[in-house]
Amino acid sequence: MDIAVISDLHLGYGWNSERQSDSFKNAKEAFEKAEDADIVLMPGDIFDKKVPKQEVFSKAVELFKSFSRDASDVEVEKGGEKLDFRGKPIIAIHGTHERRSSDYVNPVELLEKLGFLAHLHNEKAVCIKGGEKLAVYGMSGVPERYAPKVLERFDPQPVEDAFNILMLHQSIENFVYTDDSQPSLKLEQLPTGYDYIIDGHIHWKNLKLEEGEKPLVFPGSTITTQRNKVESEKSKGFLWIDSLDSLSFEKLDTPRSVYNIEIDVSGFSGREIRQEFKERMEEVINDEERKPLVRVKLEGETDAEVSVKELKDIFEDEAILSLSKNFSGEGFATGSLVEDGSEAIEDIGSELLKDKLGFGKSKELFELLSEDKVDKTLEELEKMDKKDIEDGLAEKDETSVDADSGKTEGSGLNAFVDKND
C-alpha cells in the first residue's frame, strides 16, 4: 500500500492578490504526482480560512473532483461503517486555519459531506487492501493550550497487526518557537507504538528519524506563506510512504522561489544603499520563470534617507517583494519604516487593527503580520485575555464570538474533544 501525505495546501491563500492562484496550482501538481498512491492523508489546513469565500470553495471542489475518479480497491472503515469515496480515498483532519467551535461546520467537514474525504477528530479510520491493514488516527487542530489534555483524553491505541499512523496539527516544543505562557505539546507527551506520527502546521519538511526518537515527521506545506529564512531554504512538496516501508519526499516544481535577503547599510549613503539593493536583487531574480518571493531587510546605523516605495518600484515587474528598513542614527528617532511624507506604516496599521478589533497589542500584532508571521500572530491572539477580546469585539458587533476569538456556548476544552465523547 502506497501513501501520499499532502499537508497545508492553504487553498485560497493570497486571494484577490497576485498570488491568488498559487495555492491551487501547487495543490494540482501535488495531486497529479500522487495519482499512483493507494490512499492520501491530509494533516490539516487544506483551506486558508475557516469560512472560505464561495469562489475558493468552488475551485476546491473542482480540484478534488479532478483527483482520481477511478474506483479504488482500498476499503475504508470509520466508526464501524464502510465509506464510499468519489475516487481515491482521502483521510484528513482540519487544522488551525479551519478550526471552528463545535456548533459550526468547518470546510473540511463540508468536503466529507460531499464524499471527497473522511474527516477525523479524535477518531480512527482503518484501511484494508489485500492483506495489508493501515490504521489512521487523527486529532484535528486545537488551541495550543488545550492540545496536551485533548491528546491525553483521546488516548489513541495502535491497532494490532496494522501499520499505525497518528496525524496531528499542532506546534511541538523544540520544533517551533514556544514559551512558558503558551504551553504546547512536548515530544515526550506523544504516544508510543506508532510507525509514524505525522504533524501538519509546521511549513518546512523534516524527515529525519533518529534512532531512539519517536517517529515524528513533518511534510511541510505546498505553498509559502511566510517569507522567512527557513522557508527560503526548504523545498515544497509532500511525503511518500512506499509499500508501508520507506519514507521519501516528493518535491514540487510549481511553487515560486523564495529568497530572504538581509543588508547591513551601516555607514552607507542613500546612493550606496540603492546600489547594494539593486545588486543583491539582480542576483536572485535571474532566470526565474515566475516572479520569486523576495523579502529584504535593510538594517544598520545610517542617516541616509531612502524611500521604500522607490526601491520596491524598481523590481515591481520582476519580483513579489516585501521590503522593510530599520535604521538607527542621529537622523532617526525610531526604527520605523517610513514612506515619503507619510505616517509610520506601523502606526497606521496598528490603529486600523485597534479600530477594527477593539483591543490592545495592535502594534505588536501588526509588526508580526508585516513580517508574514501569520502563525505567530494567531498564537499571540490565543495567548491574549479572551475577556478583553470579547469585550472589544462586543463594542464593534453585538454578535457572539466563536471559540477562536472568545467564549461561546460550548467553548473551552470540551469544545475540542470529540462531540460524541
Coordinates of C-alpha atoms in Angstrom, one line a residue:
M1 CA 0.0 0.0 0.0
D2 CA 1.5 3.4 -1.1
I3 CA 0.5 6.5 0.8
A4 CA 0.9 10.2 -0.2
V5 CA 0.8 12.7 2.7
I6 CA -0.1 16.2 1.4
S7 CA -0.4 18.9 4.1
D8 CA -1.1 22.6 4.5
L9 CA -2.4 23.4 1.0
H10 CA -3.9 26.7 2.3
L11 CA -6.3 26.9 -0.6
G12 CA -7.4 30.5 -1.1
Y13 CA -4.2 32.0 0.3
G14 CA -3.5 35.4 -1.2
W15 CA -7.0 35.7 -2.7
N16 CA -7.6 38.9 -4.6
S17 CA -3.8 39.4 -4.9
E18 CA -1.2 38.5 -7.5
R19 CA -0.8 35.1 -5.7
Q20 CA -4.4 34.0 -5.6
S21 CA -3.9 31.1 -8.0
D22 CA -0.7 29.8 -6.3
S23 CA -2.2 27.5 -3.8
F24 CA -4.4 25.8 -6.4
K25 CA -1.5 25.4 -8.9
N26 CA 0.7 23.9 -6.3
A27 CA -2.1 21.6 -5.0
K28 CA -2.9 20.4 -8.5
E29 CA 0.7 19.4 -9.1
A30 CA 0.7 17.6 -5.8
F31 CA -2.5 15.7 -6.7
E32 CA -1.1 14.8 -10.1
K33 CA 2.1 13.4 -8.6
A34 CA 0.2 11.5 -6.0
E35 CA -2.0 9.8 -8.6
D36 CA -0.5 6.4 -8.1
A37 CA -0.9 6.4 -4.3
D38 CA -3.5 4.0 -2.9
I39 CA -4.5 6.5 -0.2
V40 CA -3.9 10.1 0.6
L41 CA -3.5 11.6 4.1
M42 CA -4.0 15.3 4.7
P43 CA -2.8 16.6 8.1
G44 CA -4.8 19.9 8.2
D45 CA -5.0 23.4 6.7
I46 CA -6.5 22.3 3.4
F47 CA -8.1 25.8 3.4
D48 CA -6.5 29.1 4.4
K49 CA -9.7 30.4 6.1
K50 CA -12.3 28.8 8.4
V51 CA -15.0 30.3 6.2
P52 CA -13.5 30.3 2.7
K53 CA -15.1 32.5 0.0
Q54 CA -17.6 30.7 -2.2
E55 CA -15.2 31.2 -5.2
V56 CA -12.4 29.5 -3.2
F57 CA -14.6 26.6 -2.1
S58 CA -15.9 26.2 -5.7
K59 CA -12.3 25.9 -7.0
A60 CA -11.5 23.4 -4.2
V61 CA -14.5 21.2 -5.2
E62 CA -13.2 21.2 -8.8
L63 CA -9.8 20.3 -7.6
F64 CA -11.0 17.3 -5.6
K65 CA -13.4 16.2 -8.4
S66 CA -10.4 16.0 -10.8
F67 CA -8.4 13.8 -8.5
S68 CA -8.6 10.2 -9.4
R69 CA -12.2 9.4 -10.2
D70 CA -11.4 5.7 -10.8
A71 CA -12.8 3.2 -8.3
S72 CA -10.4 2.2 -5.5
D73 CA -9.6 -1.2 -4.2
V74 CA -8.9 0.1 -0.7
E75 CA -11.7 -0.5 1.8
V76 CA -12.0 2.3 4.4
E77 CA -14.0 2.0 7.7
K78 CA -14.7 4.8 10.1
G79 CA -16.8 4.4 13.3
G80 CA -17.8 0.8 12.2
E81 CA -19.1 1.9 8.8
K82 CA -17.6 1.4 5.4
L83 CA -17.1 4.6 3.5
D84 CA -17.6 5.4 -0.2
F85 CA -15.4 7.9 -1.9
R86 CA -15.5 9.9 -5.1
G87 CA -12.4 8.1 -6.3
K88 CA -9.2 7.8 -4.3
P89 CA -9.7 7.5 -0.5
I90 CA -8.5 10.6 1.3
I91 CA -8.3 10.8 5.1
A92 CA -8.0 14.3 6.6
I93 CA -8.0 16.3 9.7
H94 CA -8.7 20.1 10.0
G95 CA -6.0 22.5 11.0
T96 CA -5.8 25.7 13.0
H97 CA -6.9 27.8 10.0
E98 CA -10.1 25.8 9.6
R99 CA -10.9 25.3 13.3
R100 CA -14.3 26.4 14.4
S101 CA -16.3 25.8 17.6
S102 CA -18.3 22.5 17.8
D103 CA -21.5 24.3 17.0
Y104 CA -20.3 25.1 13.5
V105 CA -19.3 23.2 10.4
N106 CA -15.8 23.7 9.1
P107 CA -14.9 23.4 5.4
V108 CA -13.1 20.1 5.8
E109 CA -16.3 18.6 7.2
L110 CA -18.1 20.0 4.1
L111 CA -15.7 18.1 1.8
E112 CA -16.5 15.0 3.8
K113 CA -20.3 15.5 3.3
L114 CA -19.6 15.8 -0.5
G115 CA -17.8 12.4 -0.4
F116 CA -14.3 13.6 -1.2
L117 CA -12.7 12.6 2.1
A118 CA -13.1 11.2 5.6
H119 CA -12.6 13.8 8.3
L120 CA -11.2 12.7 11.7
H121 CA -11.2 14.4 15.0
N122 CA -10.2 12.1 17.9
E123 CA -11.2 9.2 15.7
K124 CA -9.6 6.5 13.6
A125 CA -10.1 5.0 10.2
V126 CA -9.0 1.5 9.2
C127 CA -7.9 0.9 5.6
I128 CA -7.5 -2.5 4.1
K129 CA -6.0 -3.5 0.7
G130 CA -5.4 -7.2 0.1
G131 CA -3.6 -8.5 3.2
E132 CA -2.4 -5.1 4.3
K133 CA -4.1 -3.1 7.1
L134 CA -3.5 0.6 7.8
A135 CA -4.9 2.3 10.9
V136 CA -5.0 6.1 10.8
Y137 CA -5.8 8.1 13.9
G138 CA -6.5 11.8 13.6
M139 CA -6.6 14.7 16.2
S140 CA -7.6 17.9 14.4
G141 CA -6.0 21.2 15.3
V142 CA -7.0 22.6 18.7
P143 CA -5.7 25.7 20.6
E144 CA -2.2 25.0 21.8
R145 CA -3.1 25.4 25.4
Y146 CA -5.6 22.5 25.1
A147 CA -3.5 20.1 23.0
P148 CA -1.8 18.1 25.7
K149 CA -5.1 17.5 27.5
V150 CA -7.1 16.7 24.4
L151 CA -4.5 14.2 23.3
E152 CA -4.5 12.6 26.8
R153 CA -8.2 12.3 26.7
F154 CA -8.1 10.9 23.1
D155 CA -5.6 8.3 24.2
P156 CA -5.3 6.6 20.8
Q157 CA -4.2 3.0 21.0
P158 CA -2.4 1.4 18.0
V159 CA -4.2 -1.4 16.2
E160 CA -2.5 -4.8 16.4
D161 CA -1.4 -6.3 13.1
A162 CA -1.7 -3.0 11.4
F163 CA 0.6 -0.2 10.1
N164 CA -0.3 2.7 12.5
I165 CA -0.2 6.4 11.8
L166 CA -1.2 9.3 14.0
M167 CA -2.0 12.6 12.4
L168 CA -1.8 15.9 14.3
H169 CA -1.8 19.6 13.5
Q170 CA -0.1 21.3 16.4
S171 CA 3.1 23.1 17.5
I172 CA 5.7 20.7 19.0
E173 CA 8.1 22.0 21.5
N174 CA 11.7 22.4 20.2
F175 CA 10.5 22.2 16.6
V176 CA 8.9 25.7 16.6
Y177 CA 9.2 28.6 19.0
T178 CA 7.1 28.2 22.2
D179 CA 7.2 29.9 25.5
D180 CA 6.1 29.2 29.1
S181 CA 3.0 31.3 28.8
Q182 CA 1.8 29.3 25.8
P183 CA 2.2 25.6 26.5
S184 CA 2.2 23.2 23.6
L185 CA 2.8 19.5 23.0
K186 CA 6.1 18.1 24.1
L187 CA 7.8 15.2 22.3
E188 CA 7.5 13.1 25.4
Q189 CA 3.7 13.6 25.5
L190 CA 3.3 11.9 22.1
P191 CA 2.1 8.3 22.3
T192 CA 4.2 5.3 21.5
G193 CA 3.6 2.3 19.3
Y194 CA 3.1 4.2 16.0
D195 CA 5.0 3.6 12.8
Y196 CA 4.7 7.3 12.0
I197 CA 3.4 10.4 13.8
I198 CA 2.7 13.0 11.1
D199 CA 2.3 16.6 12.1
G200 CA 1.0 19.3 9.8
H201 CA 1.0 23.0 10.9
I202 CA 4.8 23.4 10.5
H203 CA 5.6 24.6 7.0
W204 CA 9.0 23.1 6.4
K205 CA 9.7 19.4 6.0
N206 CA 11.6 17.3 8.4
L207 CA 12.0 13.6 7.6
K208 CA 15.0 12.9 9.8
L209 CA 14.2 9.9 12.1
E210 CA 17.0 9.4 14.6
E211 CA 17.3 6.1 16.4
G212 CA 15.6 6.2 19.8
E213 CA 13.3 9.1 18.9
K214 CA 9.6 8.9 18.4
P215 CA 8.8 8.6 14.6
L216 CA 7.7 12.2 14.2
V217 CA 7.8 13.7 10.7
F218 CA 6.7 17.0 9.1
P219 CA 5.5 17.0 5.5
G220 CA 5.7 20.8 5.3
S221 CA 3.3 22.9 3.2
T222 CA 2.8 23.1 -0.5
I223 CA 2.8 26.9 -0.5
T224 CA 4.9 29.6 1.1
T225 CA 3.0 31.8 3.5
Q226 CA 5.9 33.2 5.5
R227 CA 9.0 34.6 3.7
N228 CA 11.4 33.7 6.5
K229 CA 14.9 32.1 6.2
V230 CA 13.8 28.5 6.8
E231 CA 11.1 28.6 4.1
S232 CA 13.6 30.0 1.7
E233 CA 15.9 27.0 2.3
K234 CA 13.3 24.2 2.2
S235 CA 11.6 22.8 -0.9
K236 CA 7.8 22.5 -1.1
G237 CA 6.2 19.1 -1.7
F238 CA 4.7 16.1 0.1
L239 CA 5.7 12.8 1.7
W240 CA 5.6 9.4 0.1
I241 CA 5.4 6.2 2.1
D242 CA 6.3 3.4 -0.3
S243 CA 4.8 0.0 0.4
L244 CA 4.3 0.9 4.1
D245 CA 8.1 0.8 4.3
S246 CA 10.3 3.6 3.1
L247 CA 9.7 7.3 3.5
S248 CA 10.7 9.9 0.9
F249 CA 9.9 13.5 -0.1
E250 CA 8.4 14.4 -3.5
K251 CA 9.4 17.9 -4.5
L252 CA 7.0 20.2 -6.3
D253 CA 8.2 22.3 -9.3
T254 CA 5.3 24.8 -9.3
P255 CA 6.0 26.8 -6.2
R256 CA 7.6 30.2 -6.5
S257 CA 11.2 30.5 -5.4
V258 CA 11.7 32.3 -2.1
Y259 CA 14.7 34.5 -1.1
N260 CA 15.5 36.2 2.2
I261 CA 18.0 39.0 2.0
E262 CA 19.5 41.0 4.8
I263 CA 21.6 44.0 4.0
D264 CA 23.7 45.9 6.6
V265 CA 23.7 49.5 5.5
S266 CA 25.8 50.9 8.3
G267 CA 27.7 54.0 7.1
F268 CA 26.1 53.8 3.7
S269 CA 24.9 56.9 1.8
G270 CA 21.5 56.8 0.1
R271 CA 23.2 56.1 -3.3
E272 CA 25.2 53.2 -1.9
I273 CA 22.1 51.7 -0.3
R274 CA 20.2 51.8 -3.6
Q275 CA 23.2 50.3 -5.5
E276 CA 23.7 47.5 -3.0
F277 CA 19.9 46.7 -3.0
K278 CA 19.9 46.6 -6.9
E279 CA 22.9 44.2 -7.0
R280 CA 21.5 41.8 -4.4
M281 CA 18.1 41.7 -6.1
E282 CA 19.6 41.1 -9.5
E283 CA 21.5 38.1 -8.1
V284 CA 18.2 36.3 -7.2
I285 CA 15.8 37.3 -10.0
N286 CA 18.0 36.0 -12.9
D287 CA 16.5 33.1 -14.8
E288 CA 13.2 33.0 -12.8
E289 CA 10.2 32.0 -14.9
R290 CA 7.8 33.1 -12.3
K291 CA 8.1 36.1 -10.1
P292 CA 10.0 35.0 -7.0
L293 CA 9.0 35.9 -3.4
V294 CA 11.7 38.1 -2.0
R295 CA 12.0 39.6 1.5
V296 CA 14.6 42.3 2.0
K297 CA 15.6 43.8 5.3
L298 CA 17.7 46.9 5.4
E299 CA 19.3 47.4 8.8
G300 CA 22.1 49.4 10.3
E301 CA 23.2 52.8 11.6
T302 CA 22.9 55.5 8.9
D303 CA 21.3 58.9 8.5
A304 CA 20.6 58.2 4.8
E305 CA 17.1 58.8 3.6
V306 CA 15.7 56.0 1.5
S307 CA 12.2 55.6 0.2
V308 CA 10.9 52.0 0.5
K309 CA 8.4 52.6 -2.2
E310 CA 11.1 53.9 -4.6
L311 CA 13.1 50.7 -4.1
K312 CA 10.1 48.4 -4.5
D313 CA 9.0 50.1 -7.7
I314 CA 12.4 49.2 -9.3
F315 CA 11.6 45.5 -9.3
E316 CA 7.8 45.7 -9.4
D317 CA 7.6 43.6 -12.6
E318 CA 10.3 41.1 -11.7
A319 CA 9.5 40.0 -8.1
I320 CA 6.9 40.0 -5.4
L321 CA 8.8 42.0 -2.9
S322 CA 8.5 42.6 0.8
L323 CA 10.9 45.3 2.0
S324 CA 11.5 46.8 5.4
K325 CA 14.1 49.1 6.8
N326 CA 15.3 49.6 10.4
F327 CA 17.8 52.4 10.6
S328 CA 19.3 54.0 13.7
G329 CA 21.3 57.2 13.7
E330 CA 21.1 60.8 14.6
G331 CA 18.6 61.4 11.8
F332 CA 16.2 58.6 13.0
A333 CA 14.5 58.8 16.4
T334 CA 13.0 55.4 15.9
G335 CA 13.4 52.4 13.7
S336 CA 10.1 52.9 12.0
L337 CA 9.6 52.1 8.3
V338 CA 8.7 55.5 6.8
E339 CA 7.3 56.4 3.4
D340 CA 7.9 59.8 1.9
G341 CA 5.9 62.4 3.8
S342 CA 3.6 59.8 5.4
E343 CA 2.9 58.4 8.8
A344 CA 4.8 55.4 10.0
I345 CA 3.3 52.3 8.4
E346 CA 3.3 50.5 11.8
D347 CA 1.2 53.3 13.4
I348 CA -1.3 53.3 10.5
G349 CA -1.6 49.5 10.6
S350 CA -1.9 49.2 14.4
E351 CA -4.5 51.9 14.5
L352 CA -6.5 50.0 11.9
L353 CA -6.3 46.8 13.9
K354 CA -7.3 48.6 17.0
D355 CA -10.2 50.3 15.3
K356 CA -11.5 47.0 13.8
L357 CA -10.9 44.6 16.7
G358 CA -11.2 47.0 19.7
F359 CA -8.4 45.7 21.9
G360 CA -4.8 46.4 22.6
K361 CA -1.5 44.9 21.4
S362 CA -2.4 46.0 18.0
K363 CA 1.1 47.4 17.3
E364 CA 2.8 44.1 18.2
L365 CA 0.3 42.1 16.1
F366 CA 0.8 44.4 13.1
E367 CA 4.5 44.0 13.3
L368 CA 4.1 40.2 13.2
L369 CA 1.8 40.4 10.2
S370 CA 4.1 42.8 8.4
E371 CA 6.8 40.2 8.7
D372 CA 4.4 37.5 7.3
K373 CA 4.4 35.7 10.7
V374 CA 0.8 34.6 10.4
D375 CA 1.1 31.5 12.6
K376 CA 2.8 33.5 15.3
T377 CA 0.1 36.2 15.1
L378 CA -2.5 33.5 15.7
E379 CA -0.5 32.2 18.7
E380 CA -0.3 35.7 20.2
L381 CA -4.1 36.1 19.8
E382 CA -4.7 32.8 21.5
K383 CA -2.5 34.0 24.5
M384 CA -4.5 37.2 25.0
D385 CA -7.1 37.5 27.6
K386 CA -10.3 36.2 26.0
K387 CA -12.4 38.5 28.1
D388 CA -10.6 41.5 26.7
I389 CA -11.0 40.3 23.1
E390 CA -14.7 39.5 23.7
D391 CA -15.4 42.9 25.2
G392 CA -13.5 44.7 22.4
L393 CA -15.4 42.8 19.7
A394 CA -18.7 43.3 21.5
E395 CA -18.3 47.1 21.2
K396 CA -18.0 46.6 17.4
D397 CA -20.5 43.9 16.9
E398 CA -23.1 42.5 19.3
T399 CA -23.0 39.1 17.7
S400 CA -21.4 36.2 19.7
V401 CA -17.7 35.3 19.4
D402 CA -16.6 31.9 18.3
A403 CA -14.0 29.7 20.1
D404 CA -11.1 31.1 18.2
S405 CA -11.6 34.7 19.5
G406 CA -13.6 34.4 22.6
K407 CA -16.2 32.5 24.6
T408 CA -19.3 30.9 23.2
E409 CA -21.7 28.2 24.4
G410 CA -19.6 25.1 24.2
S411 CA -16.2 26.8 24.2
G412 CA -13.3 25.7 26.3
L413 CA -11.6 22.3 26.5
N414 CA -14.8 20.3 26.0
A415 CA -15.4 22.0 22.7
F416 CA -12.3 20.4 21.2
V417 CA -12.9 16.9 22.4
D418 CA -14.9 14.5 20.2
K419 CA -18.5 15.7 20.1
N420 CA -19.7 12.1 20.8
D421 CA -17.3 11.7 23.7

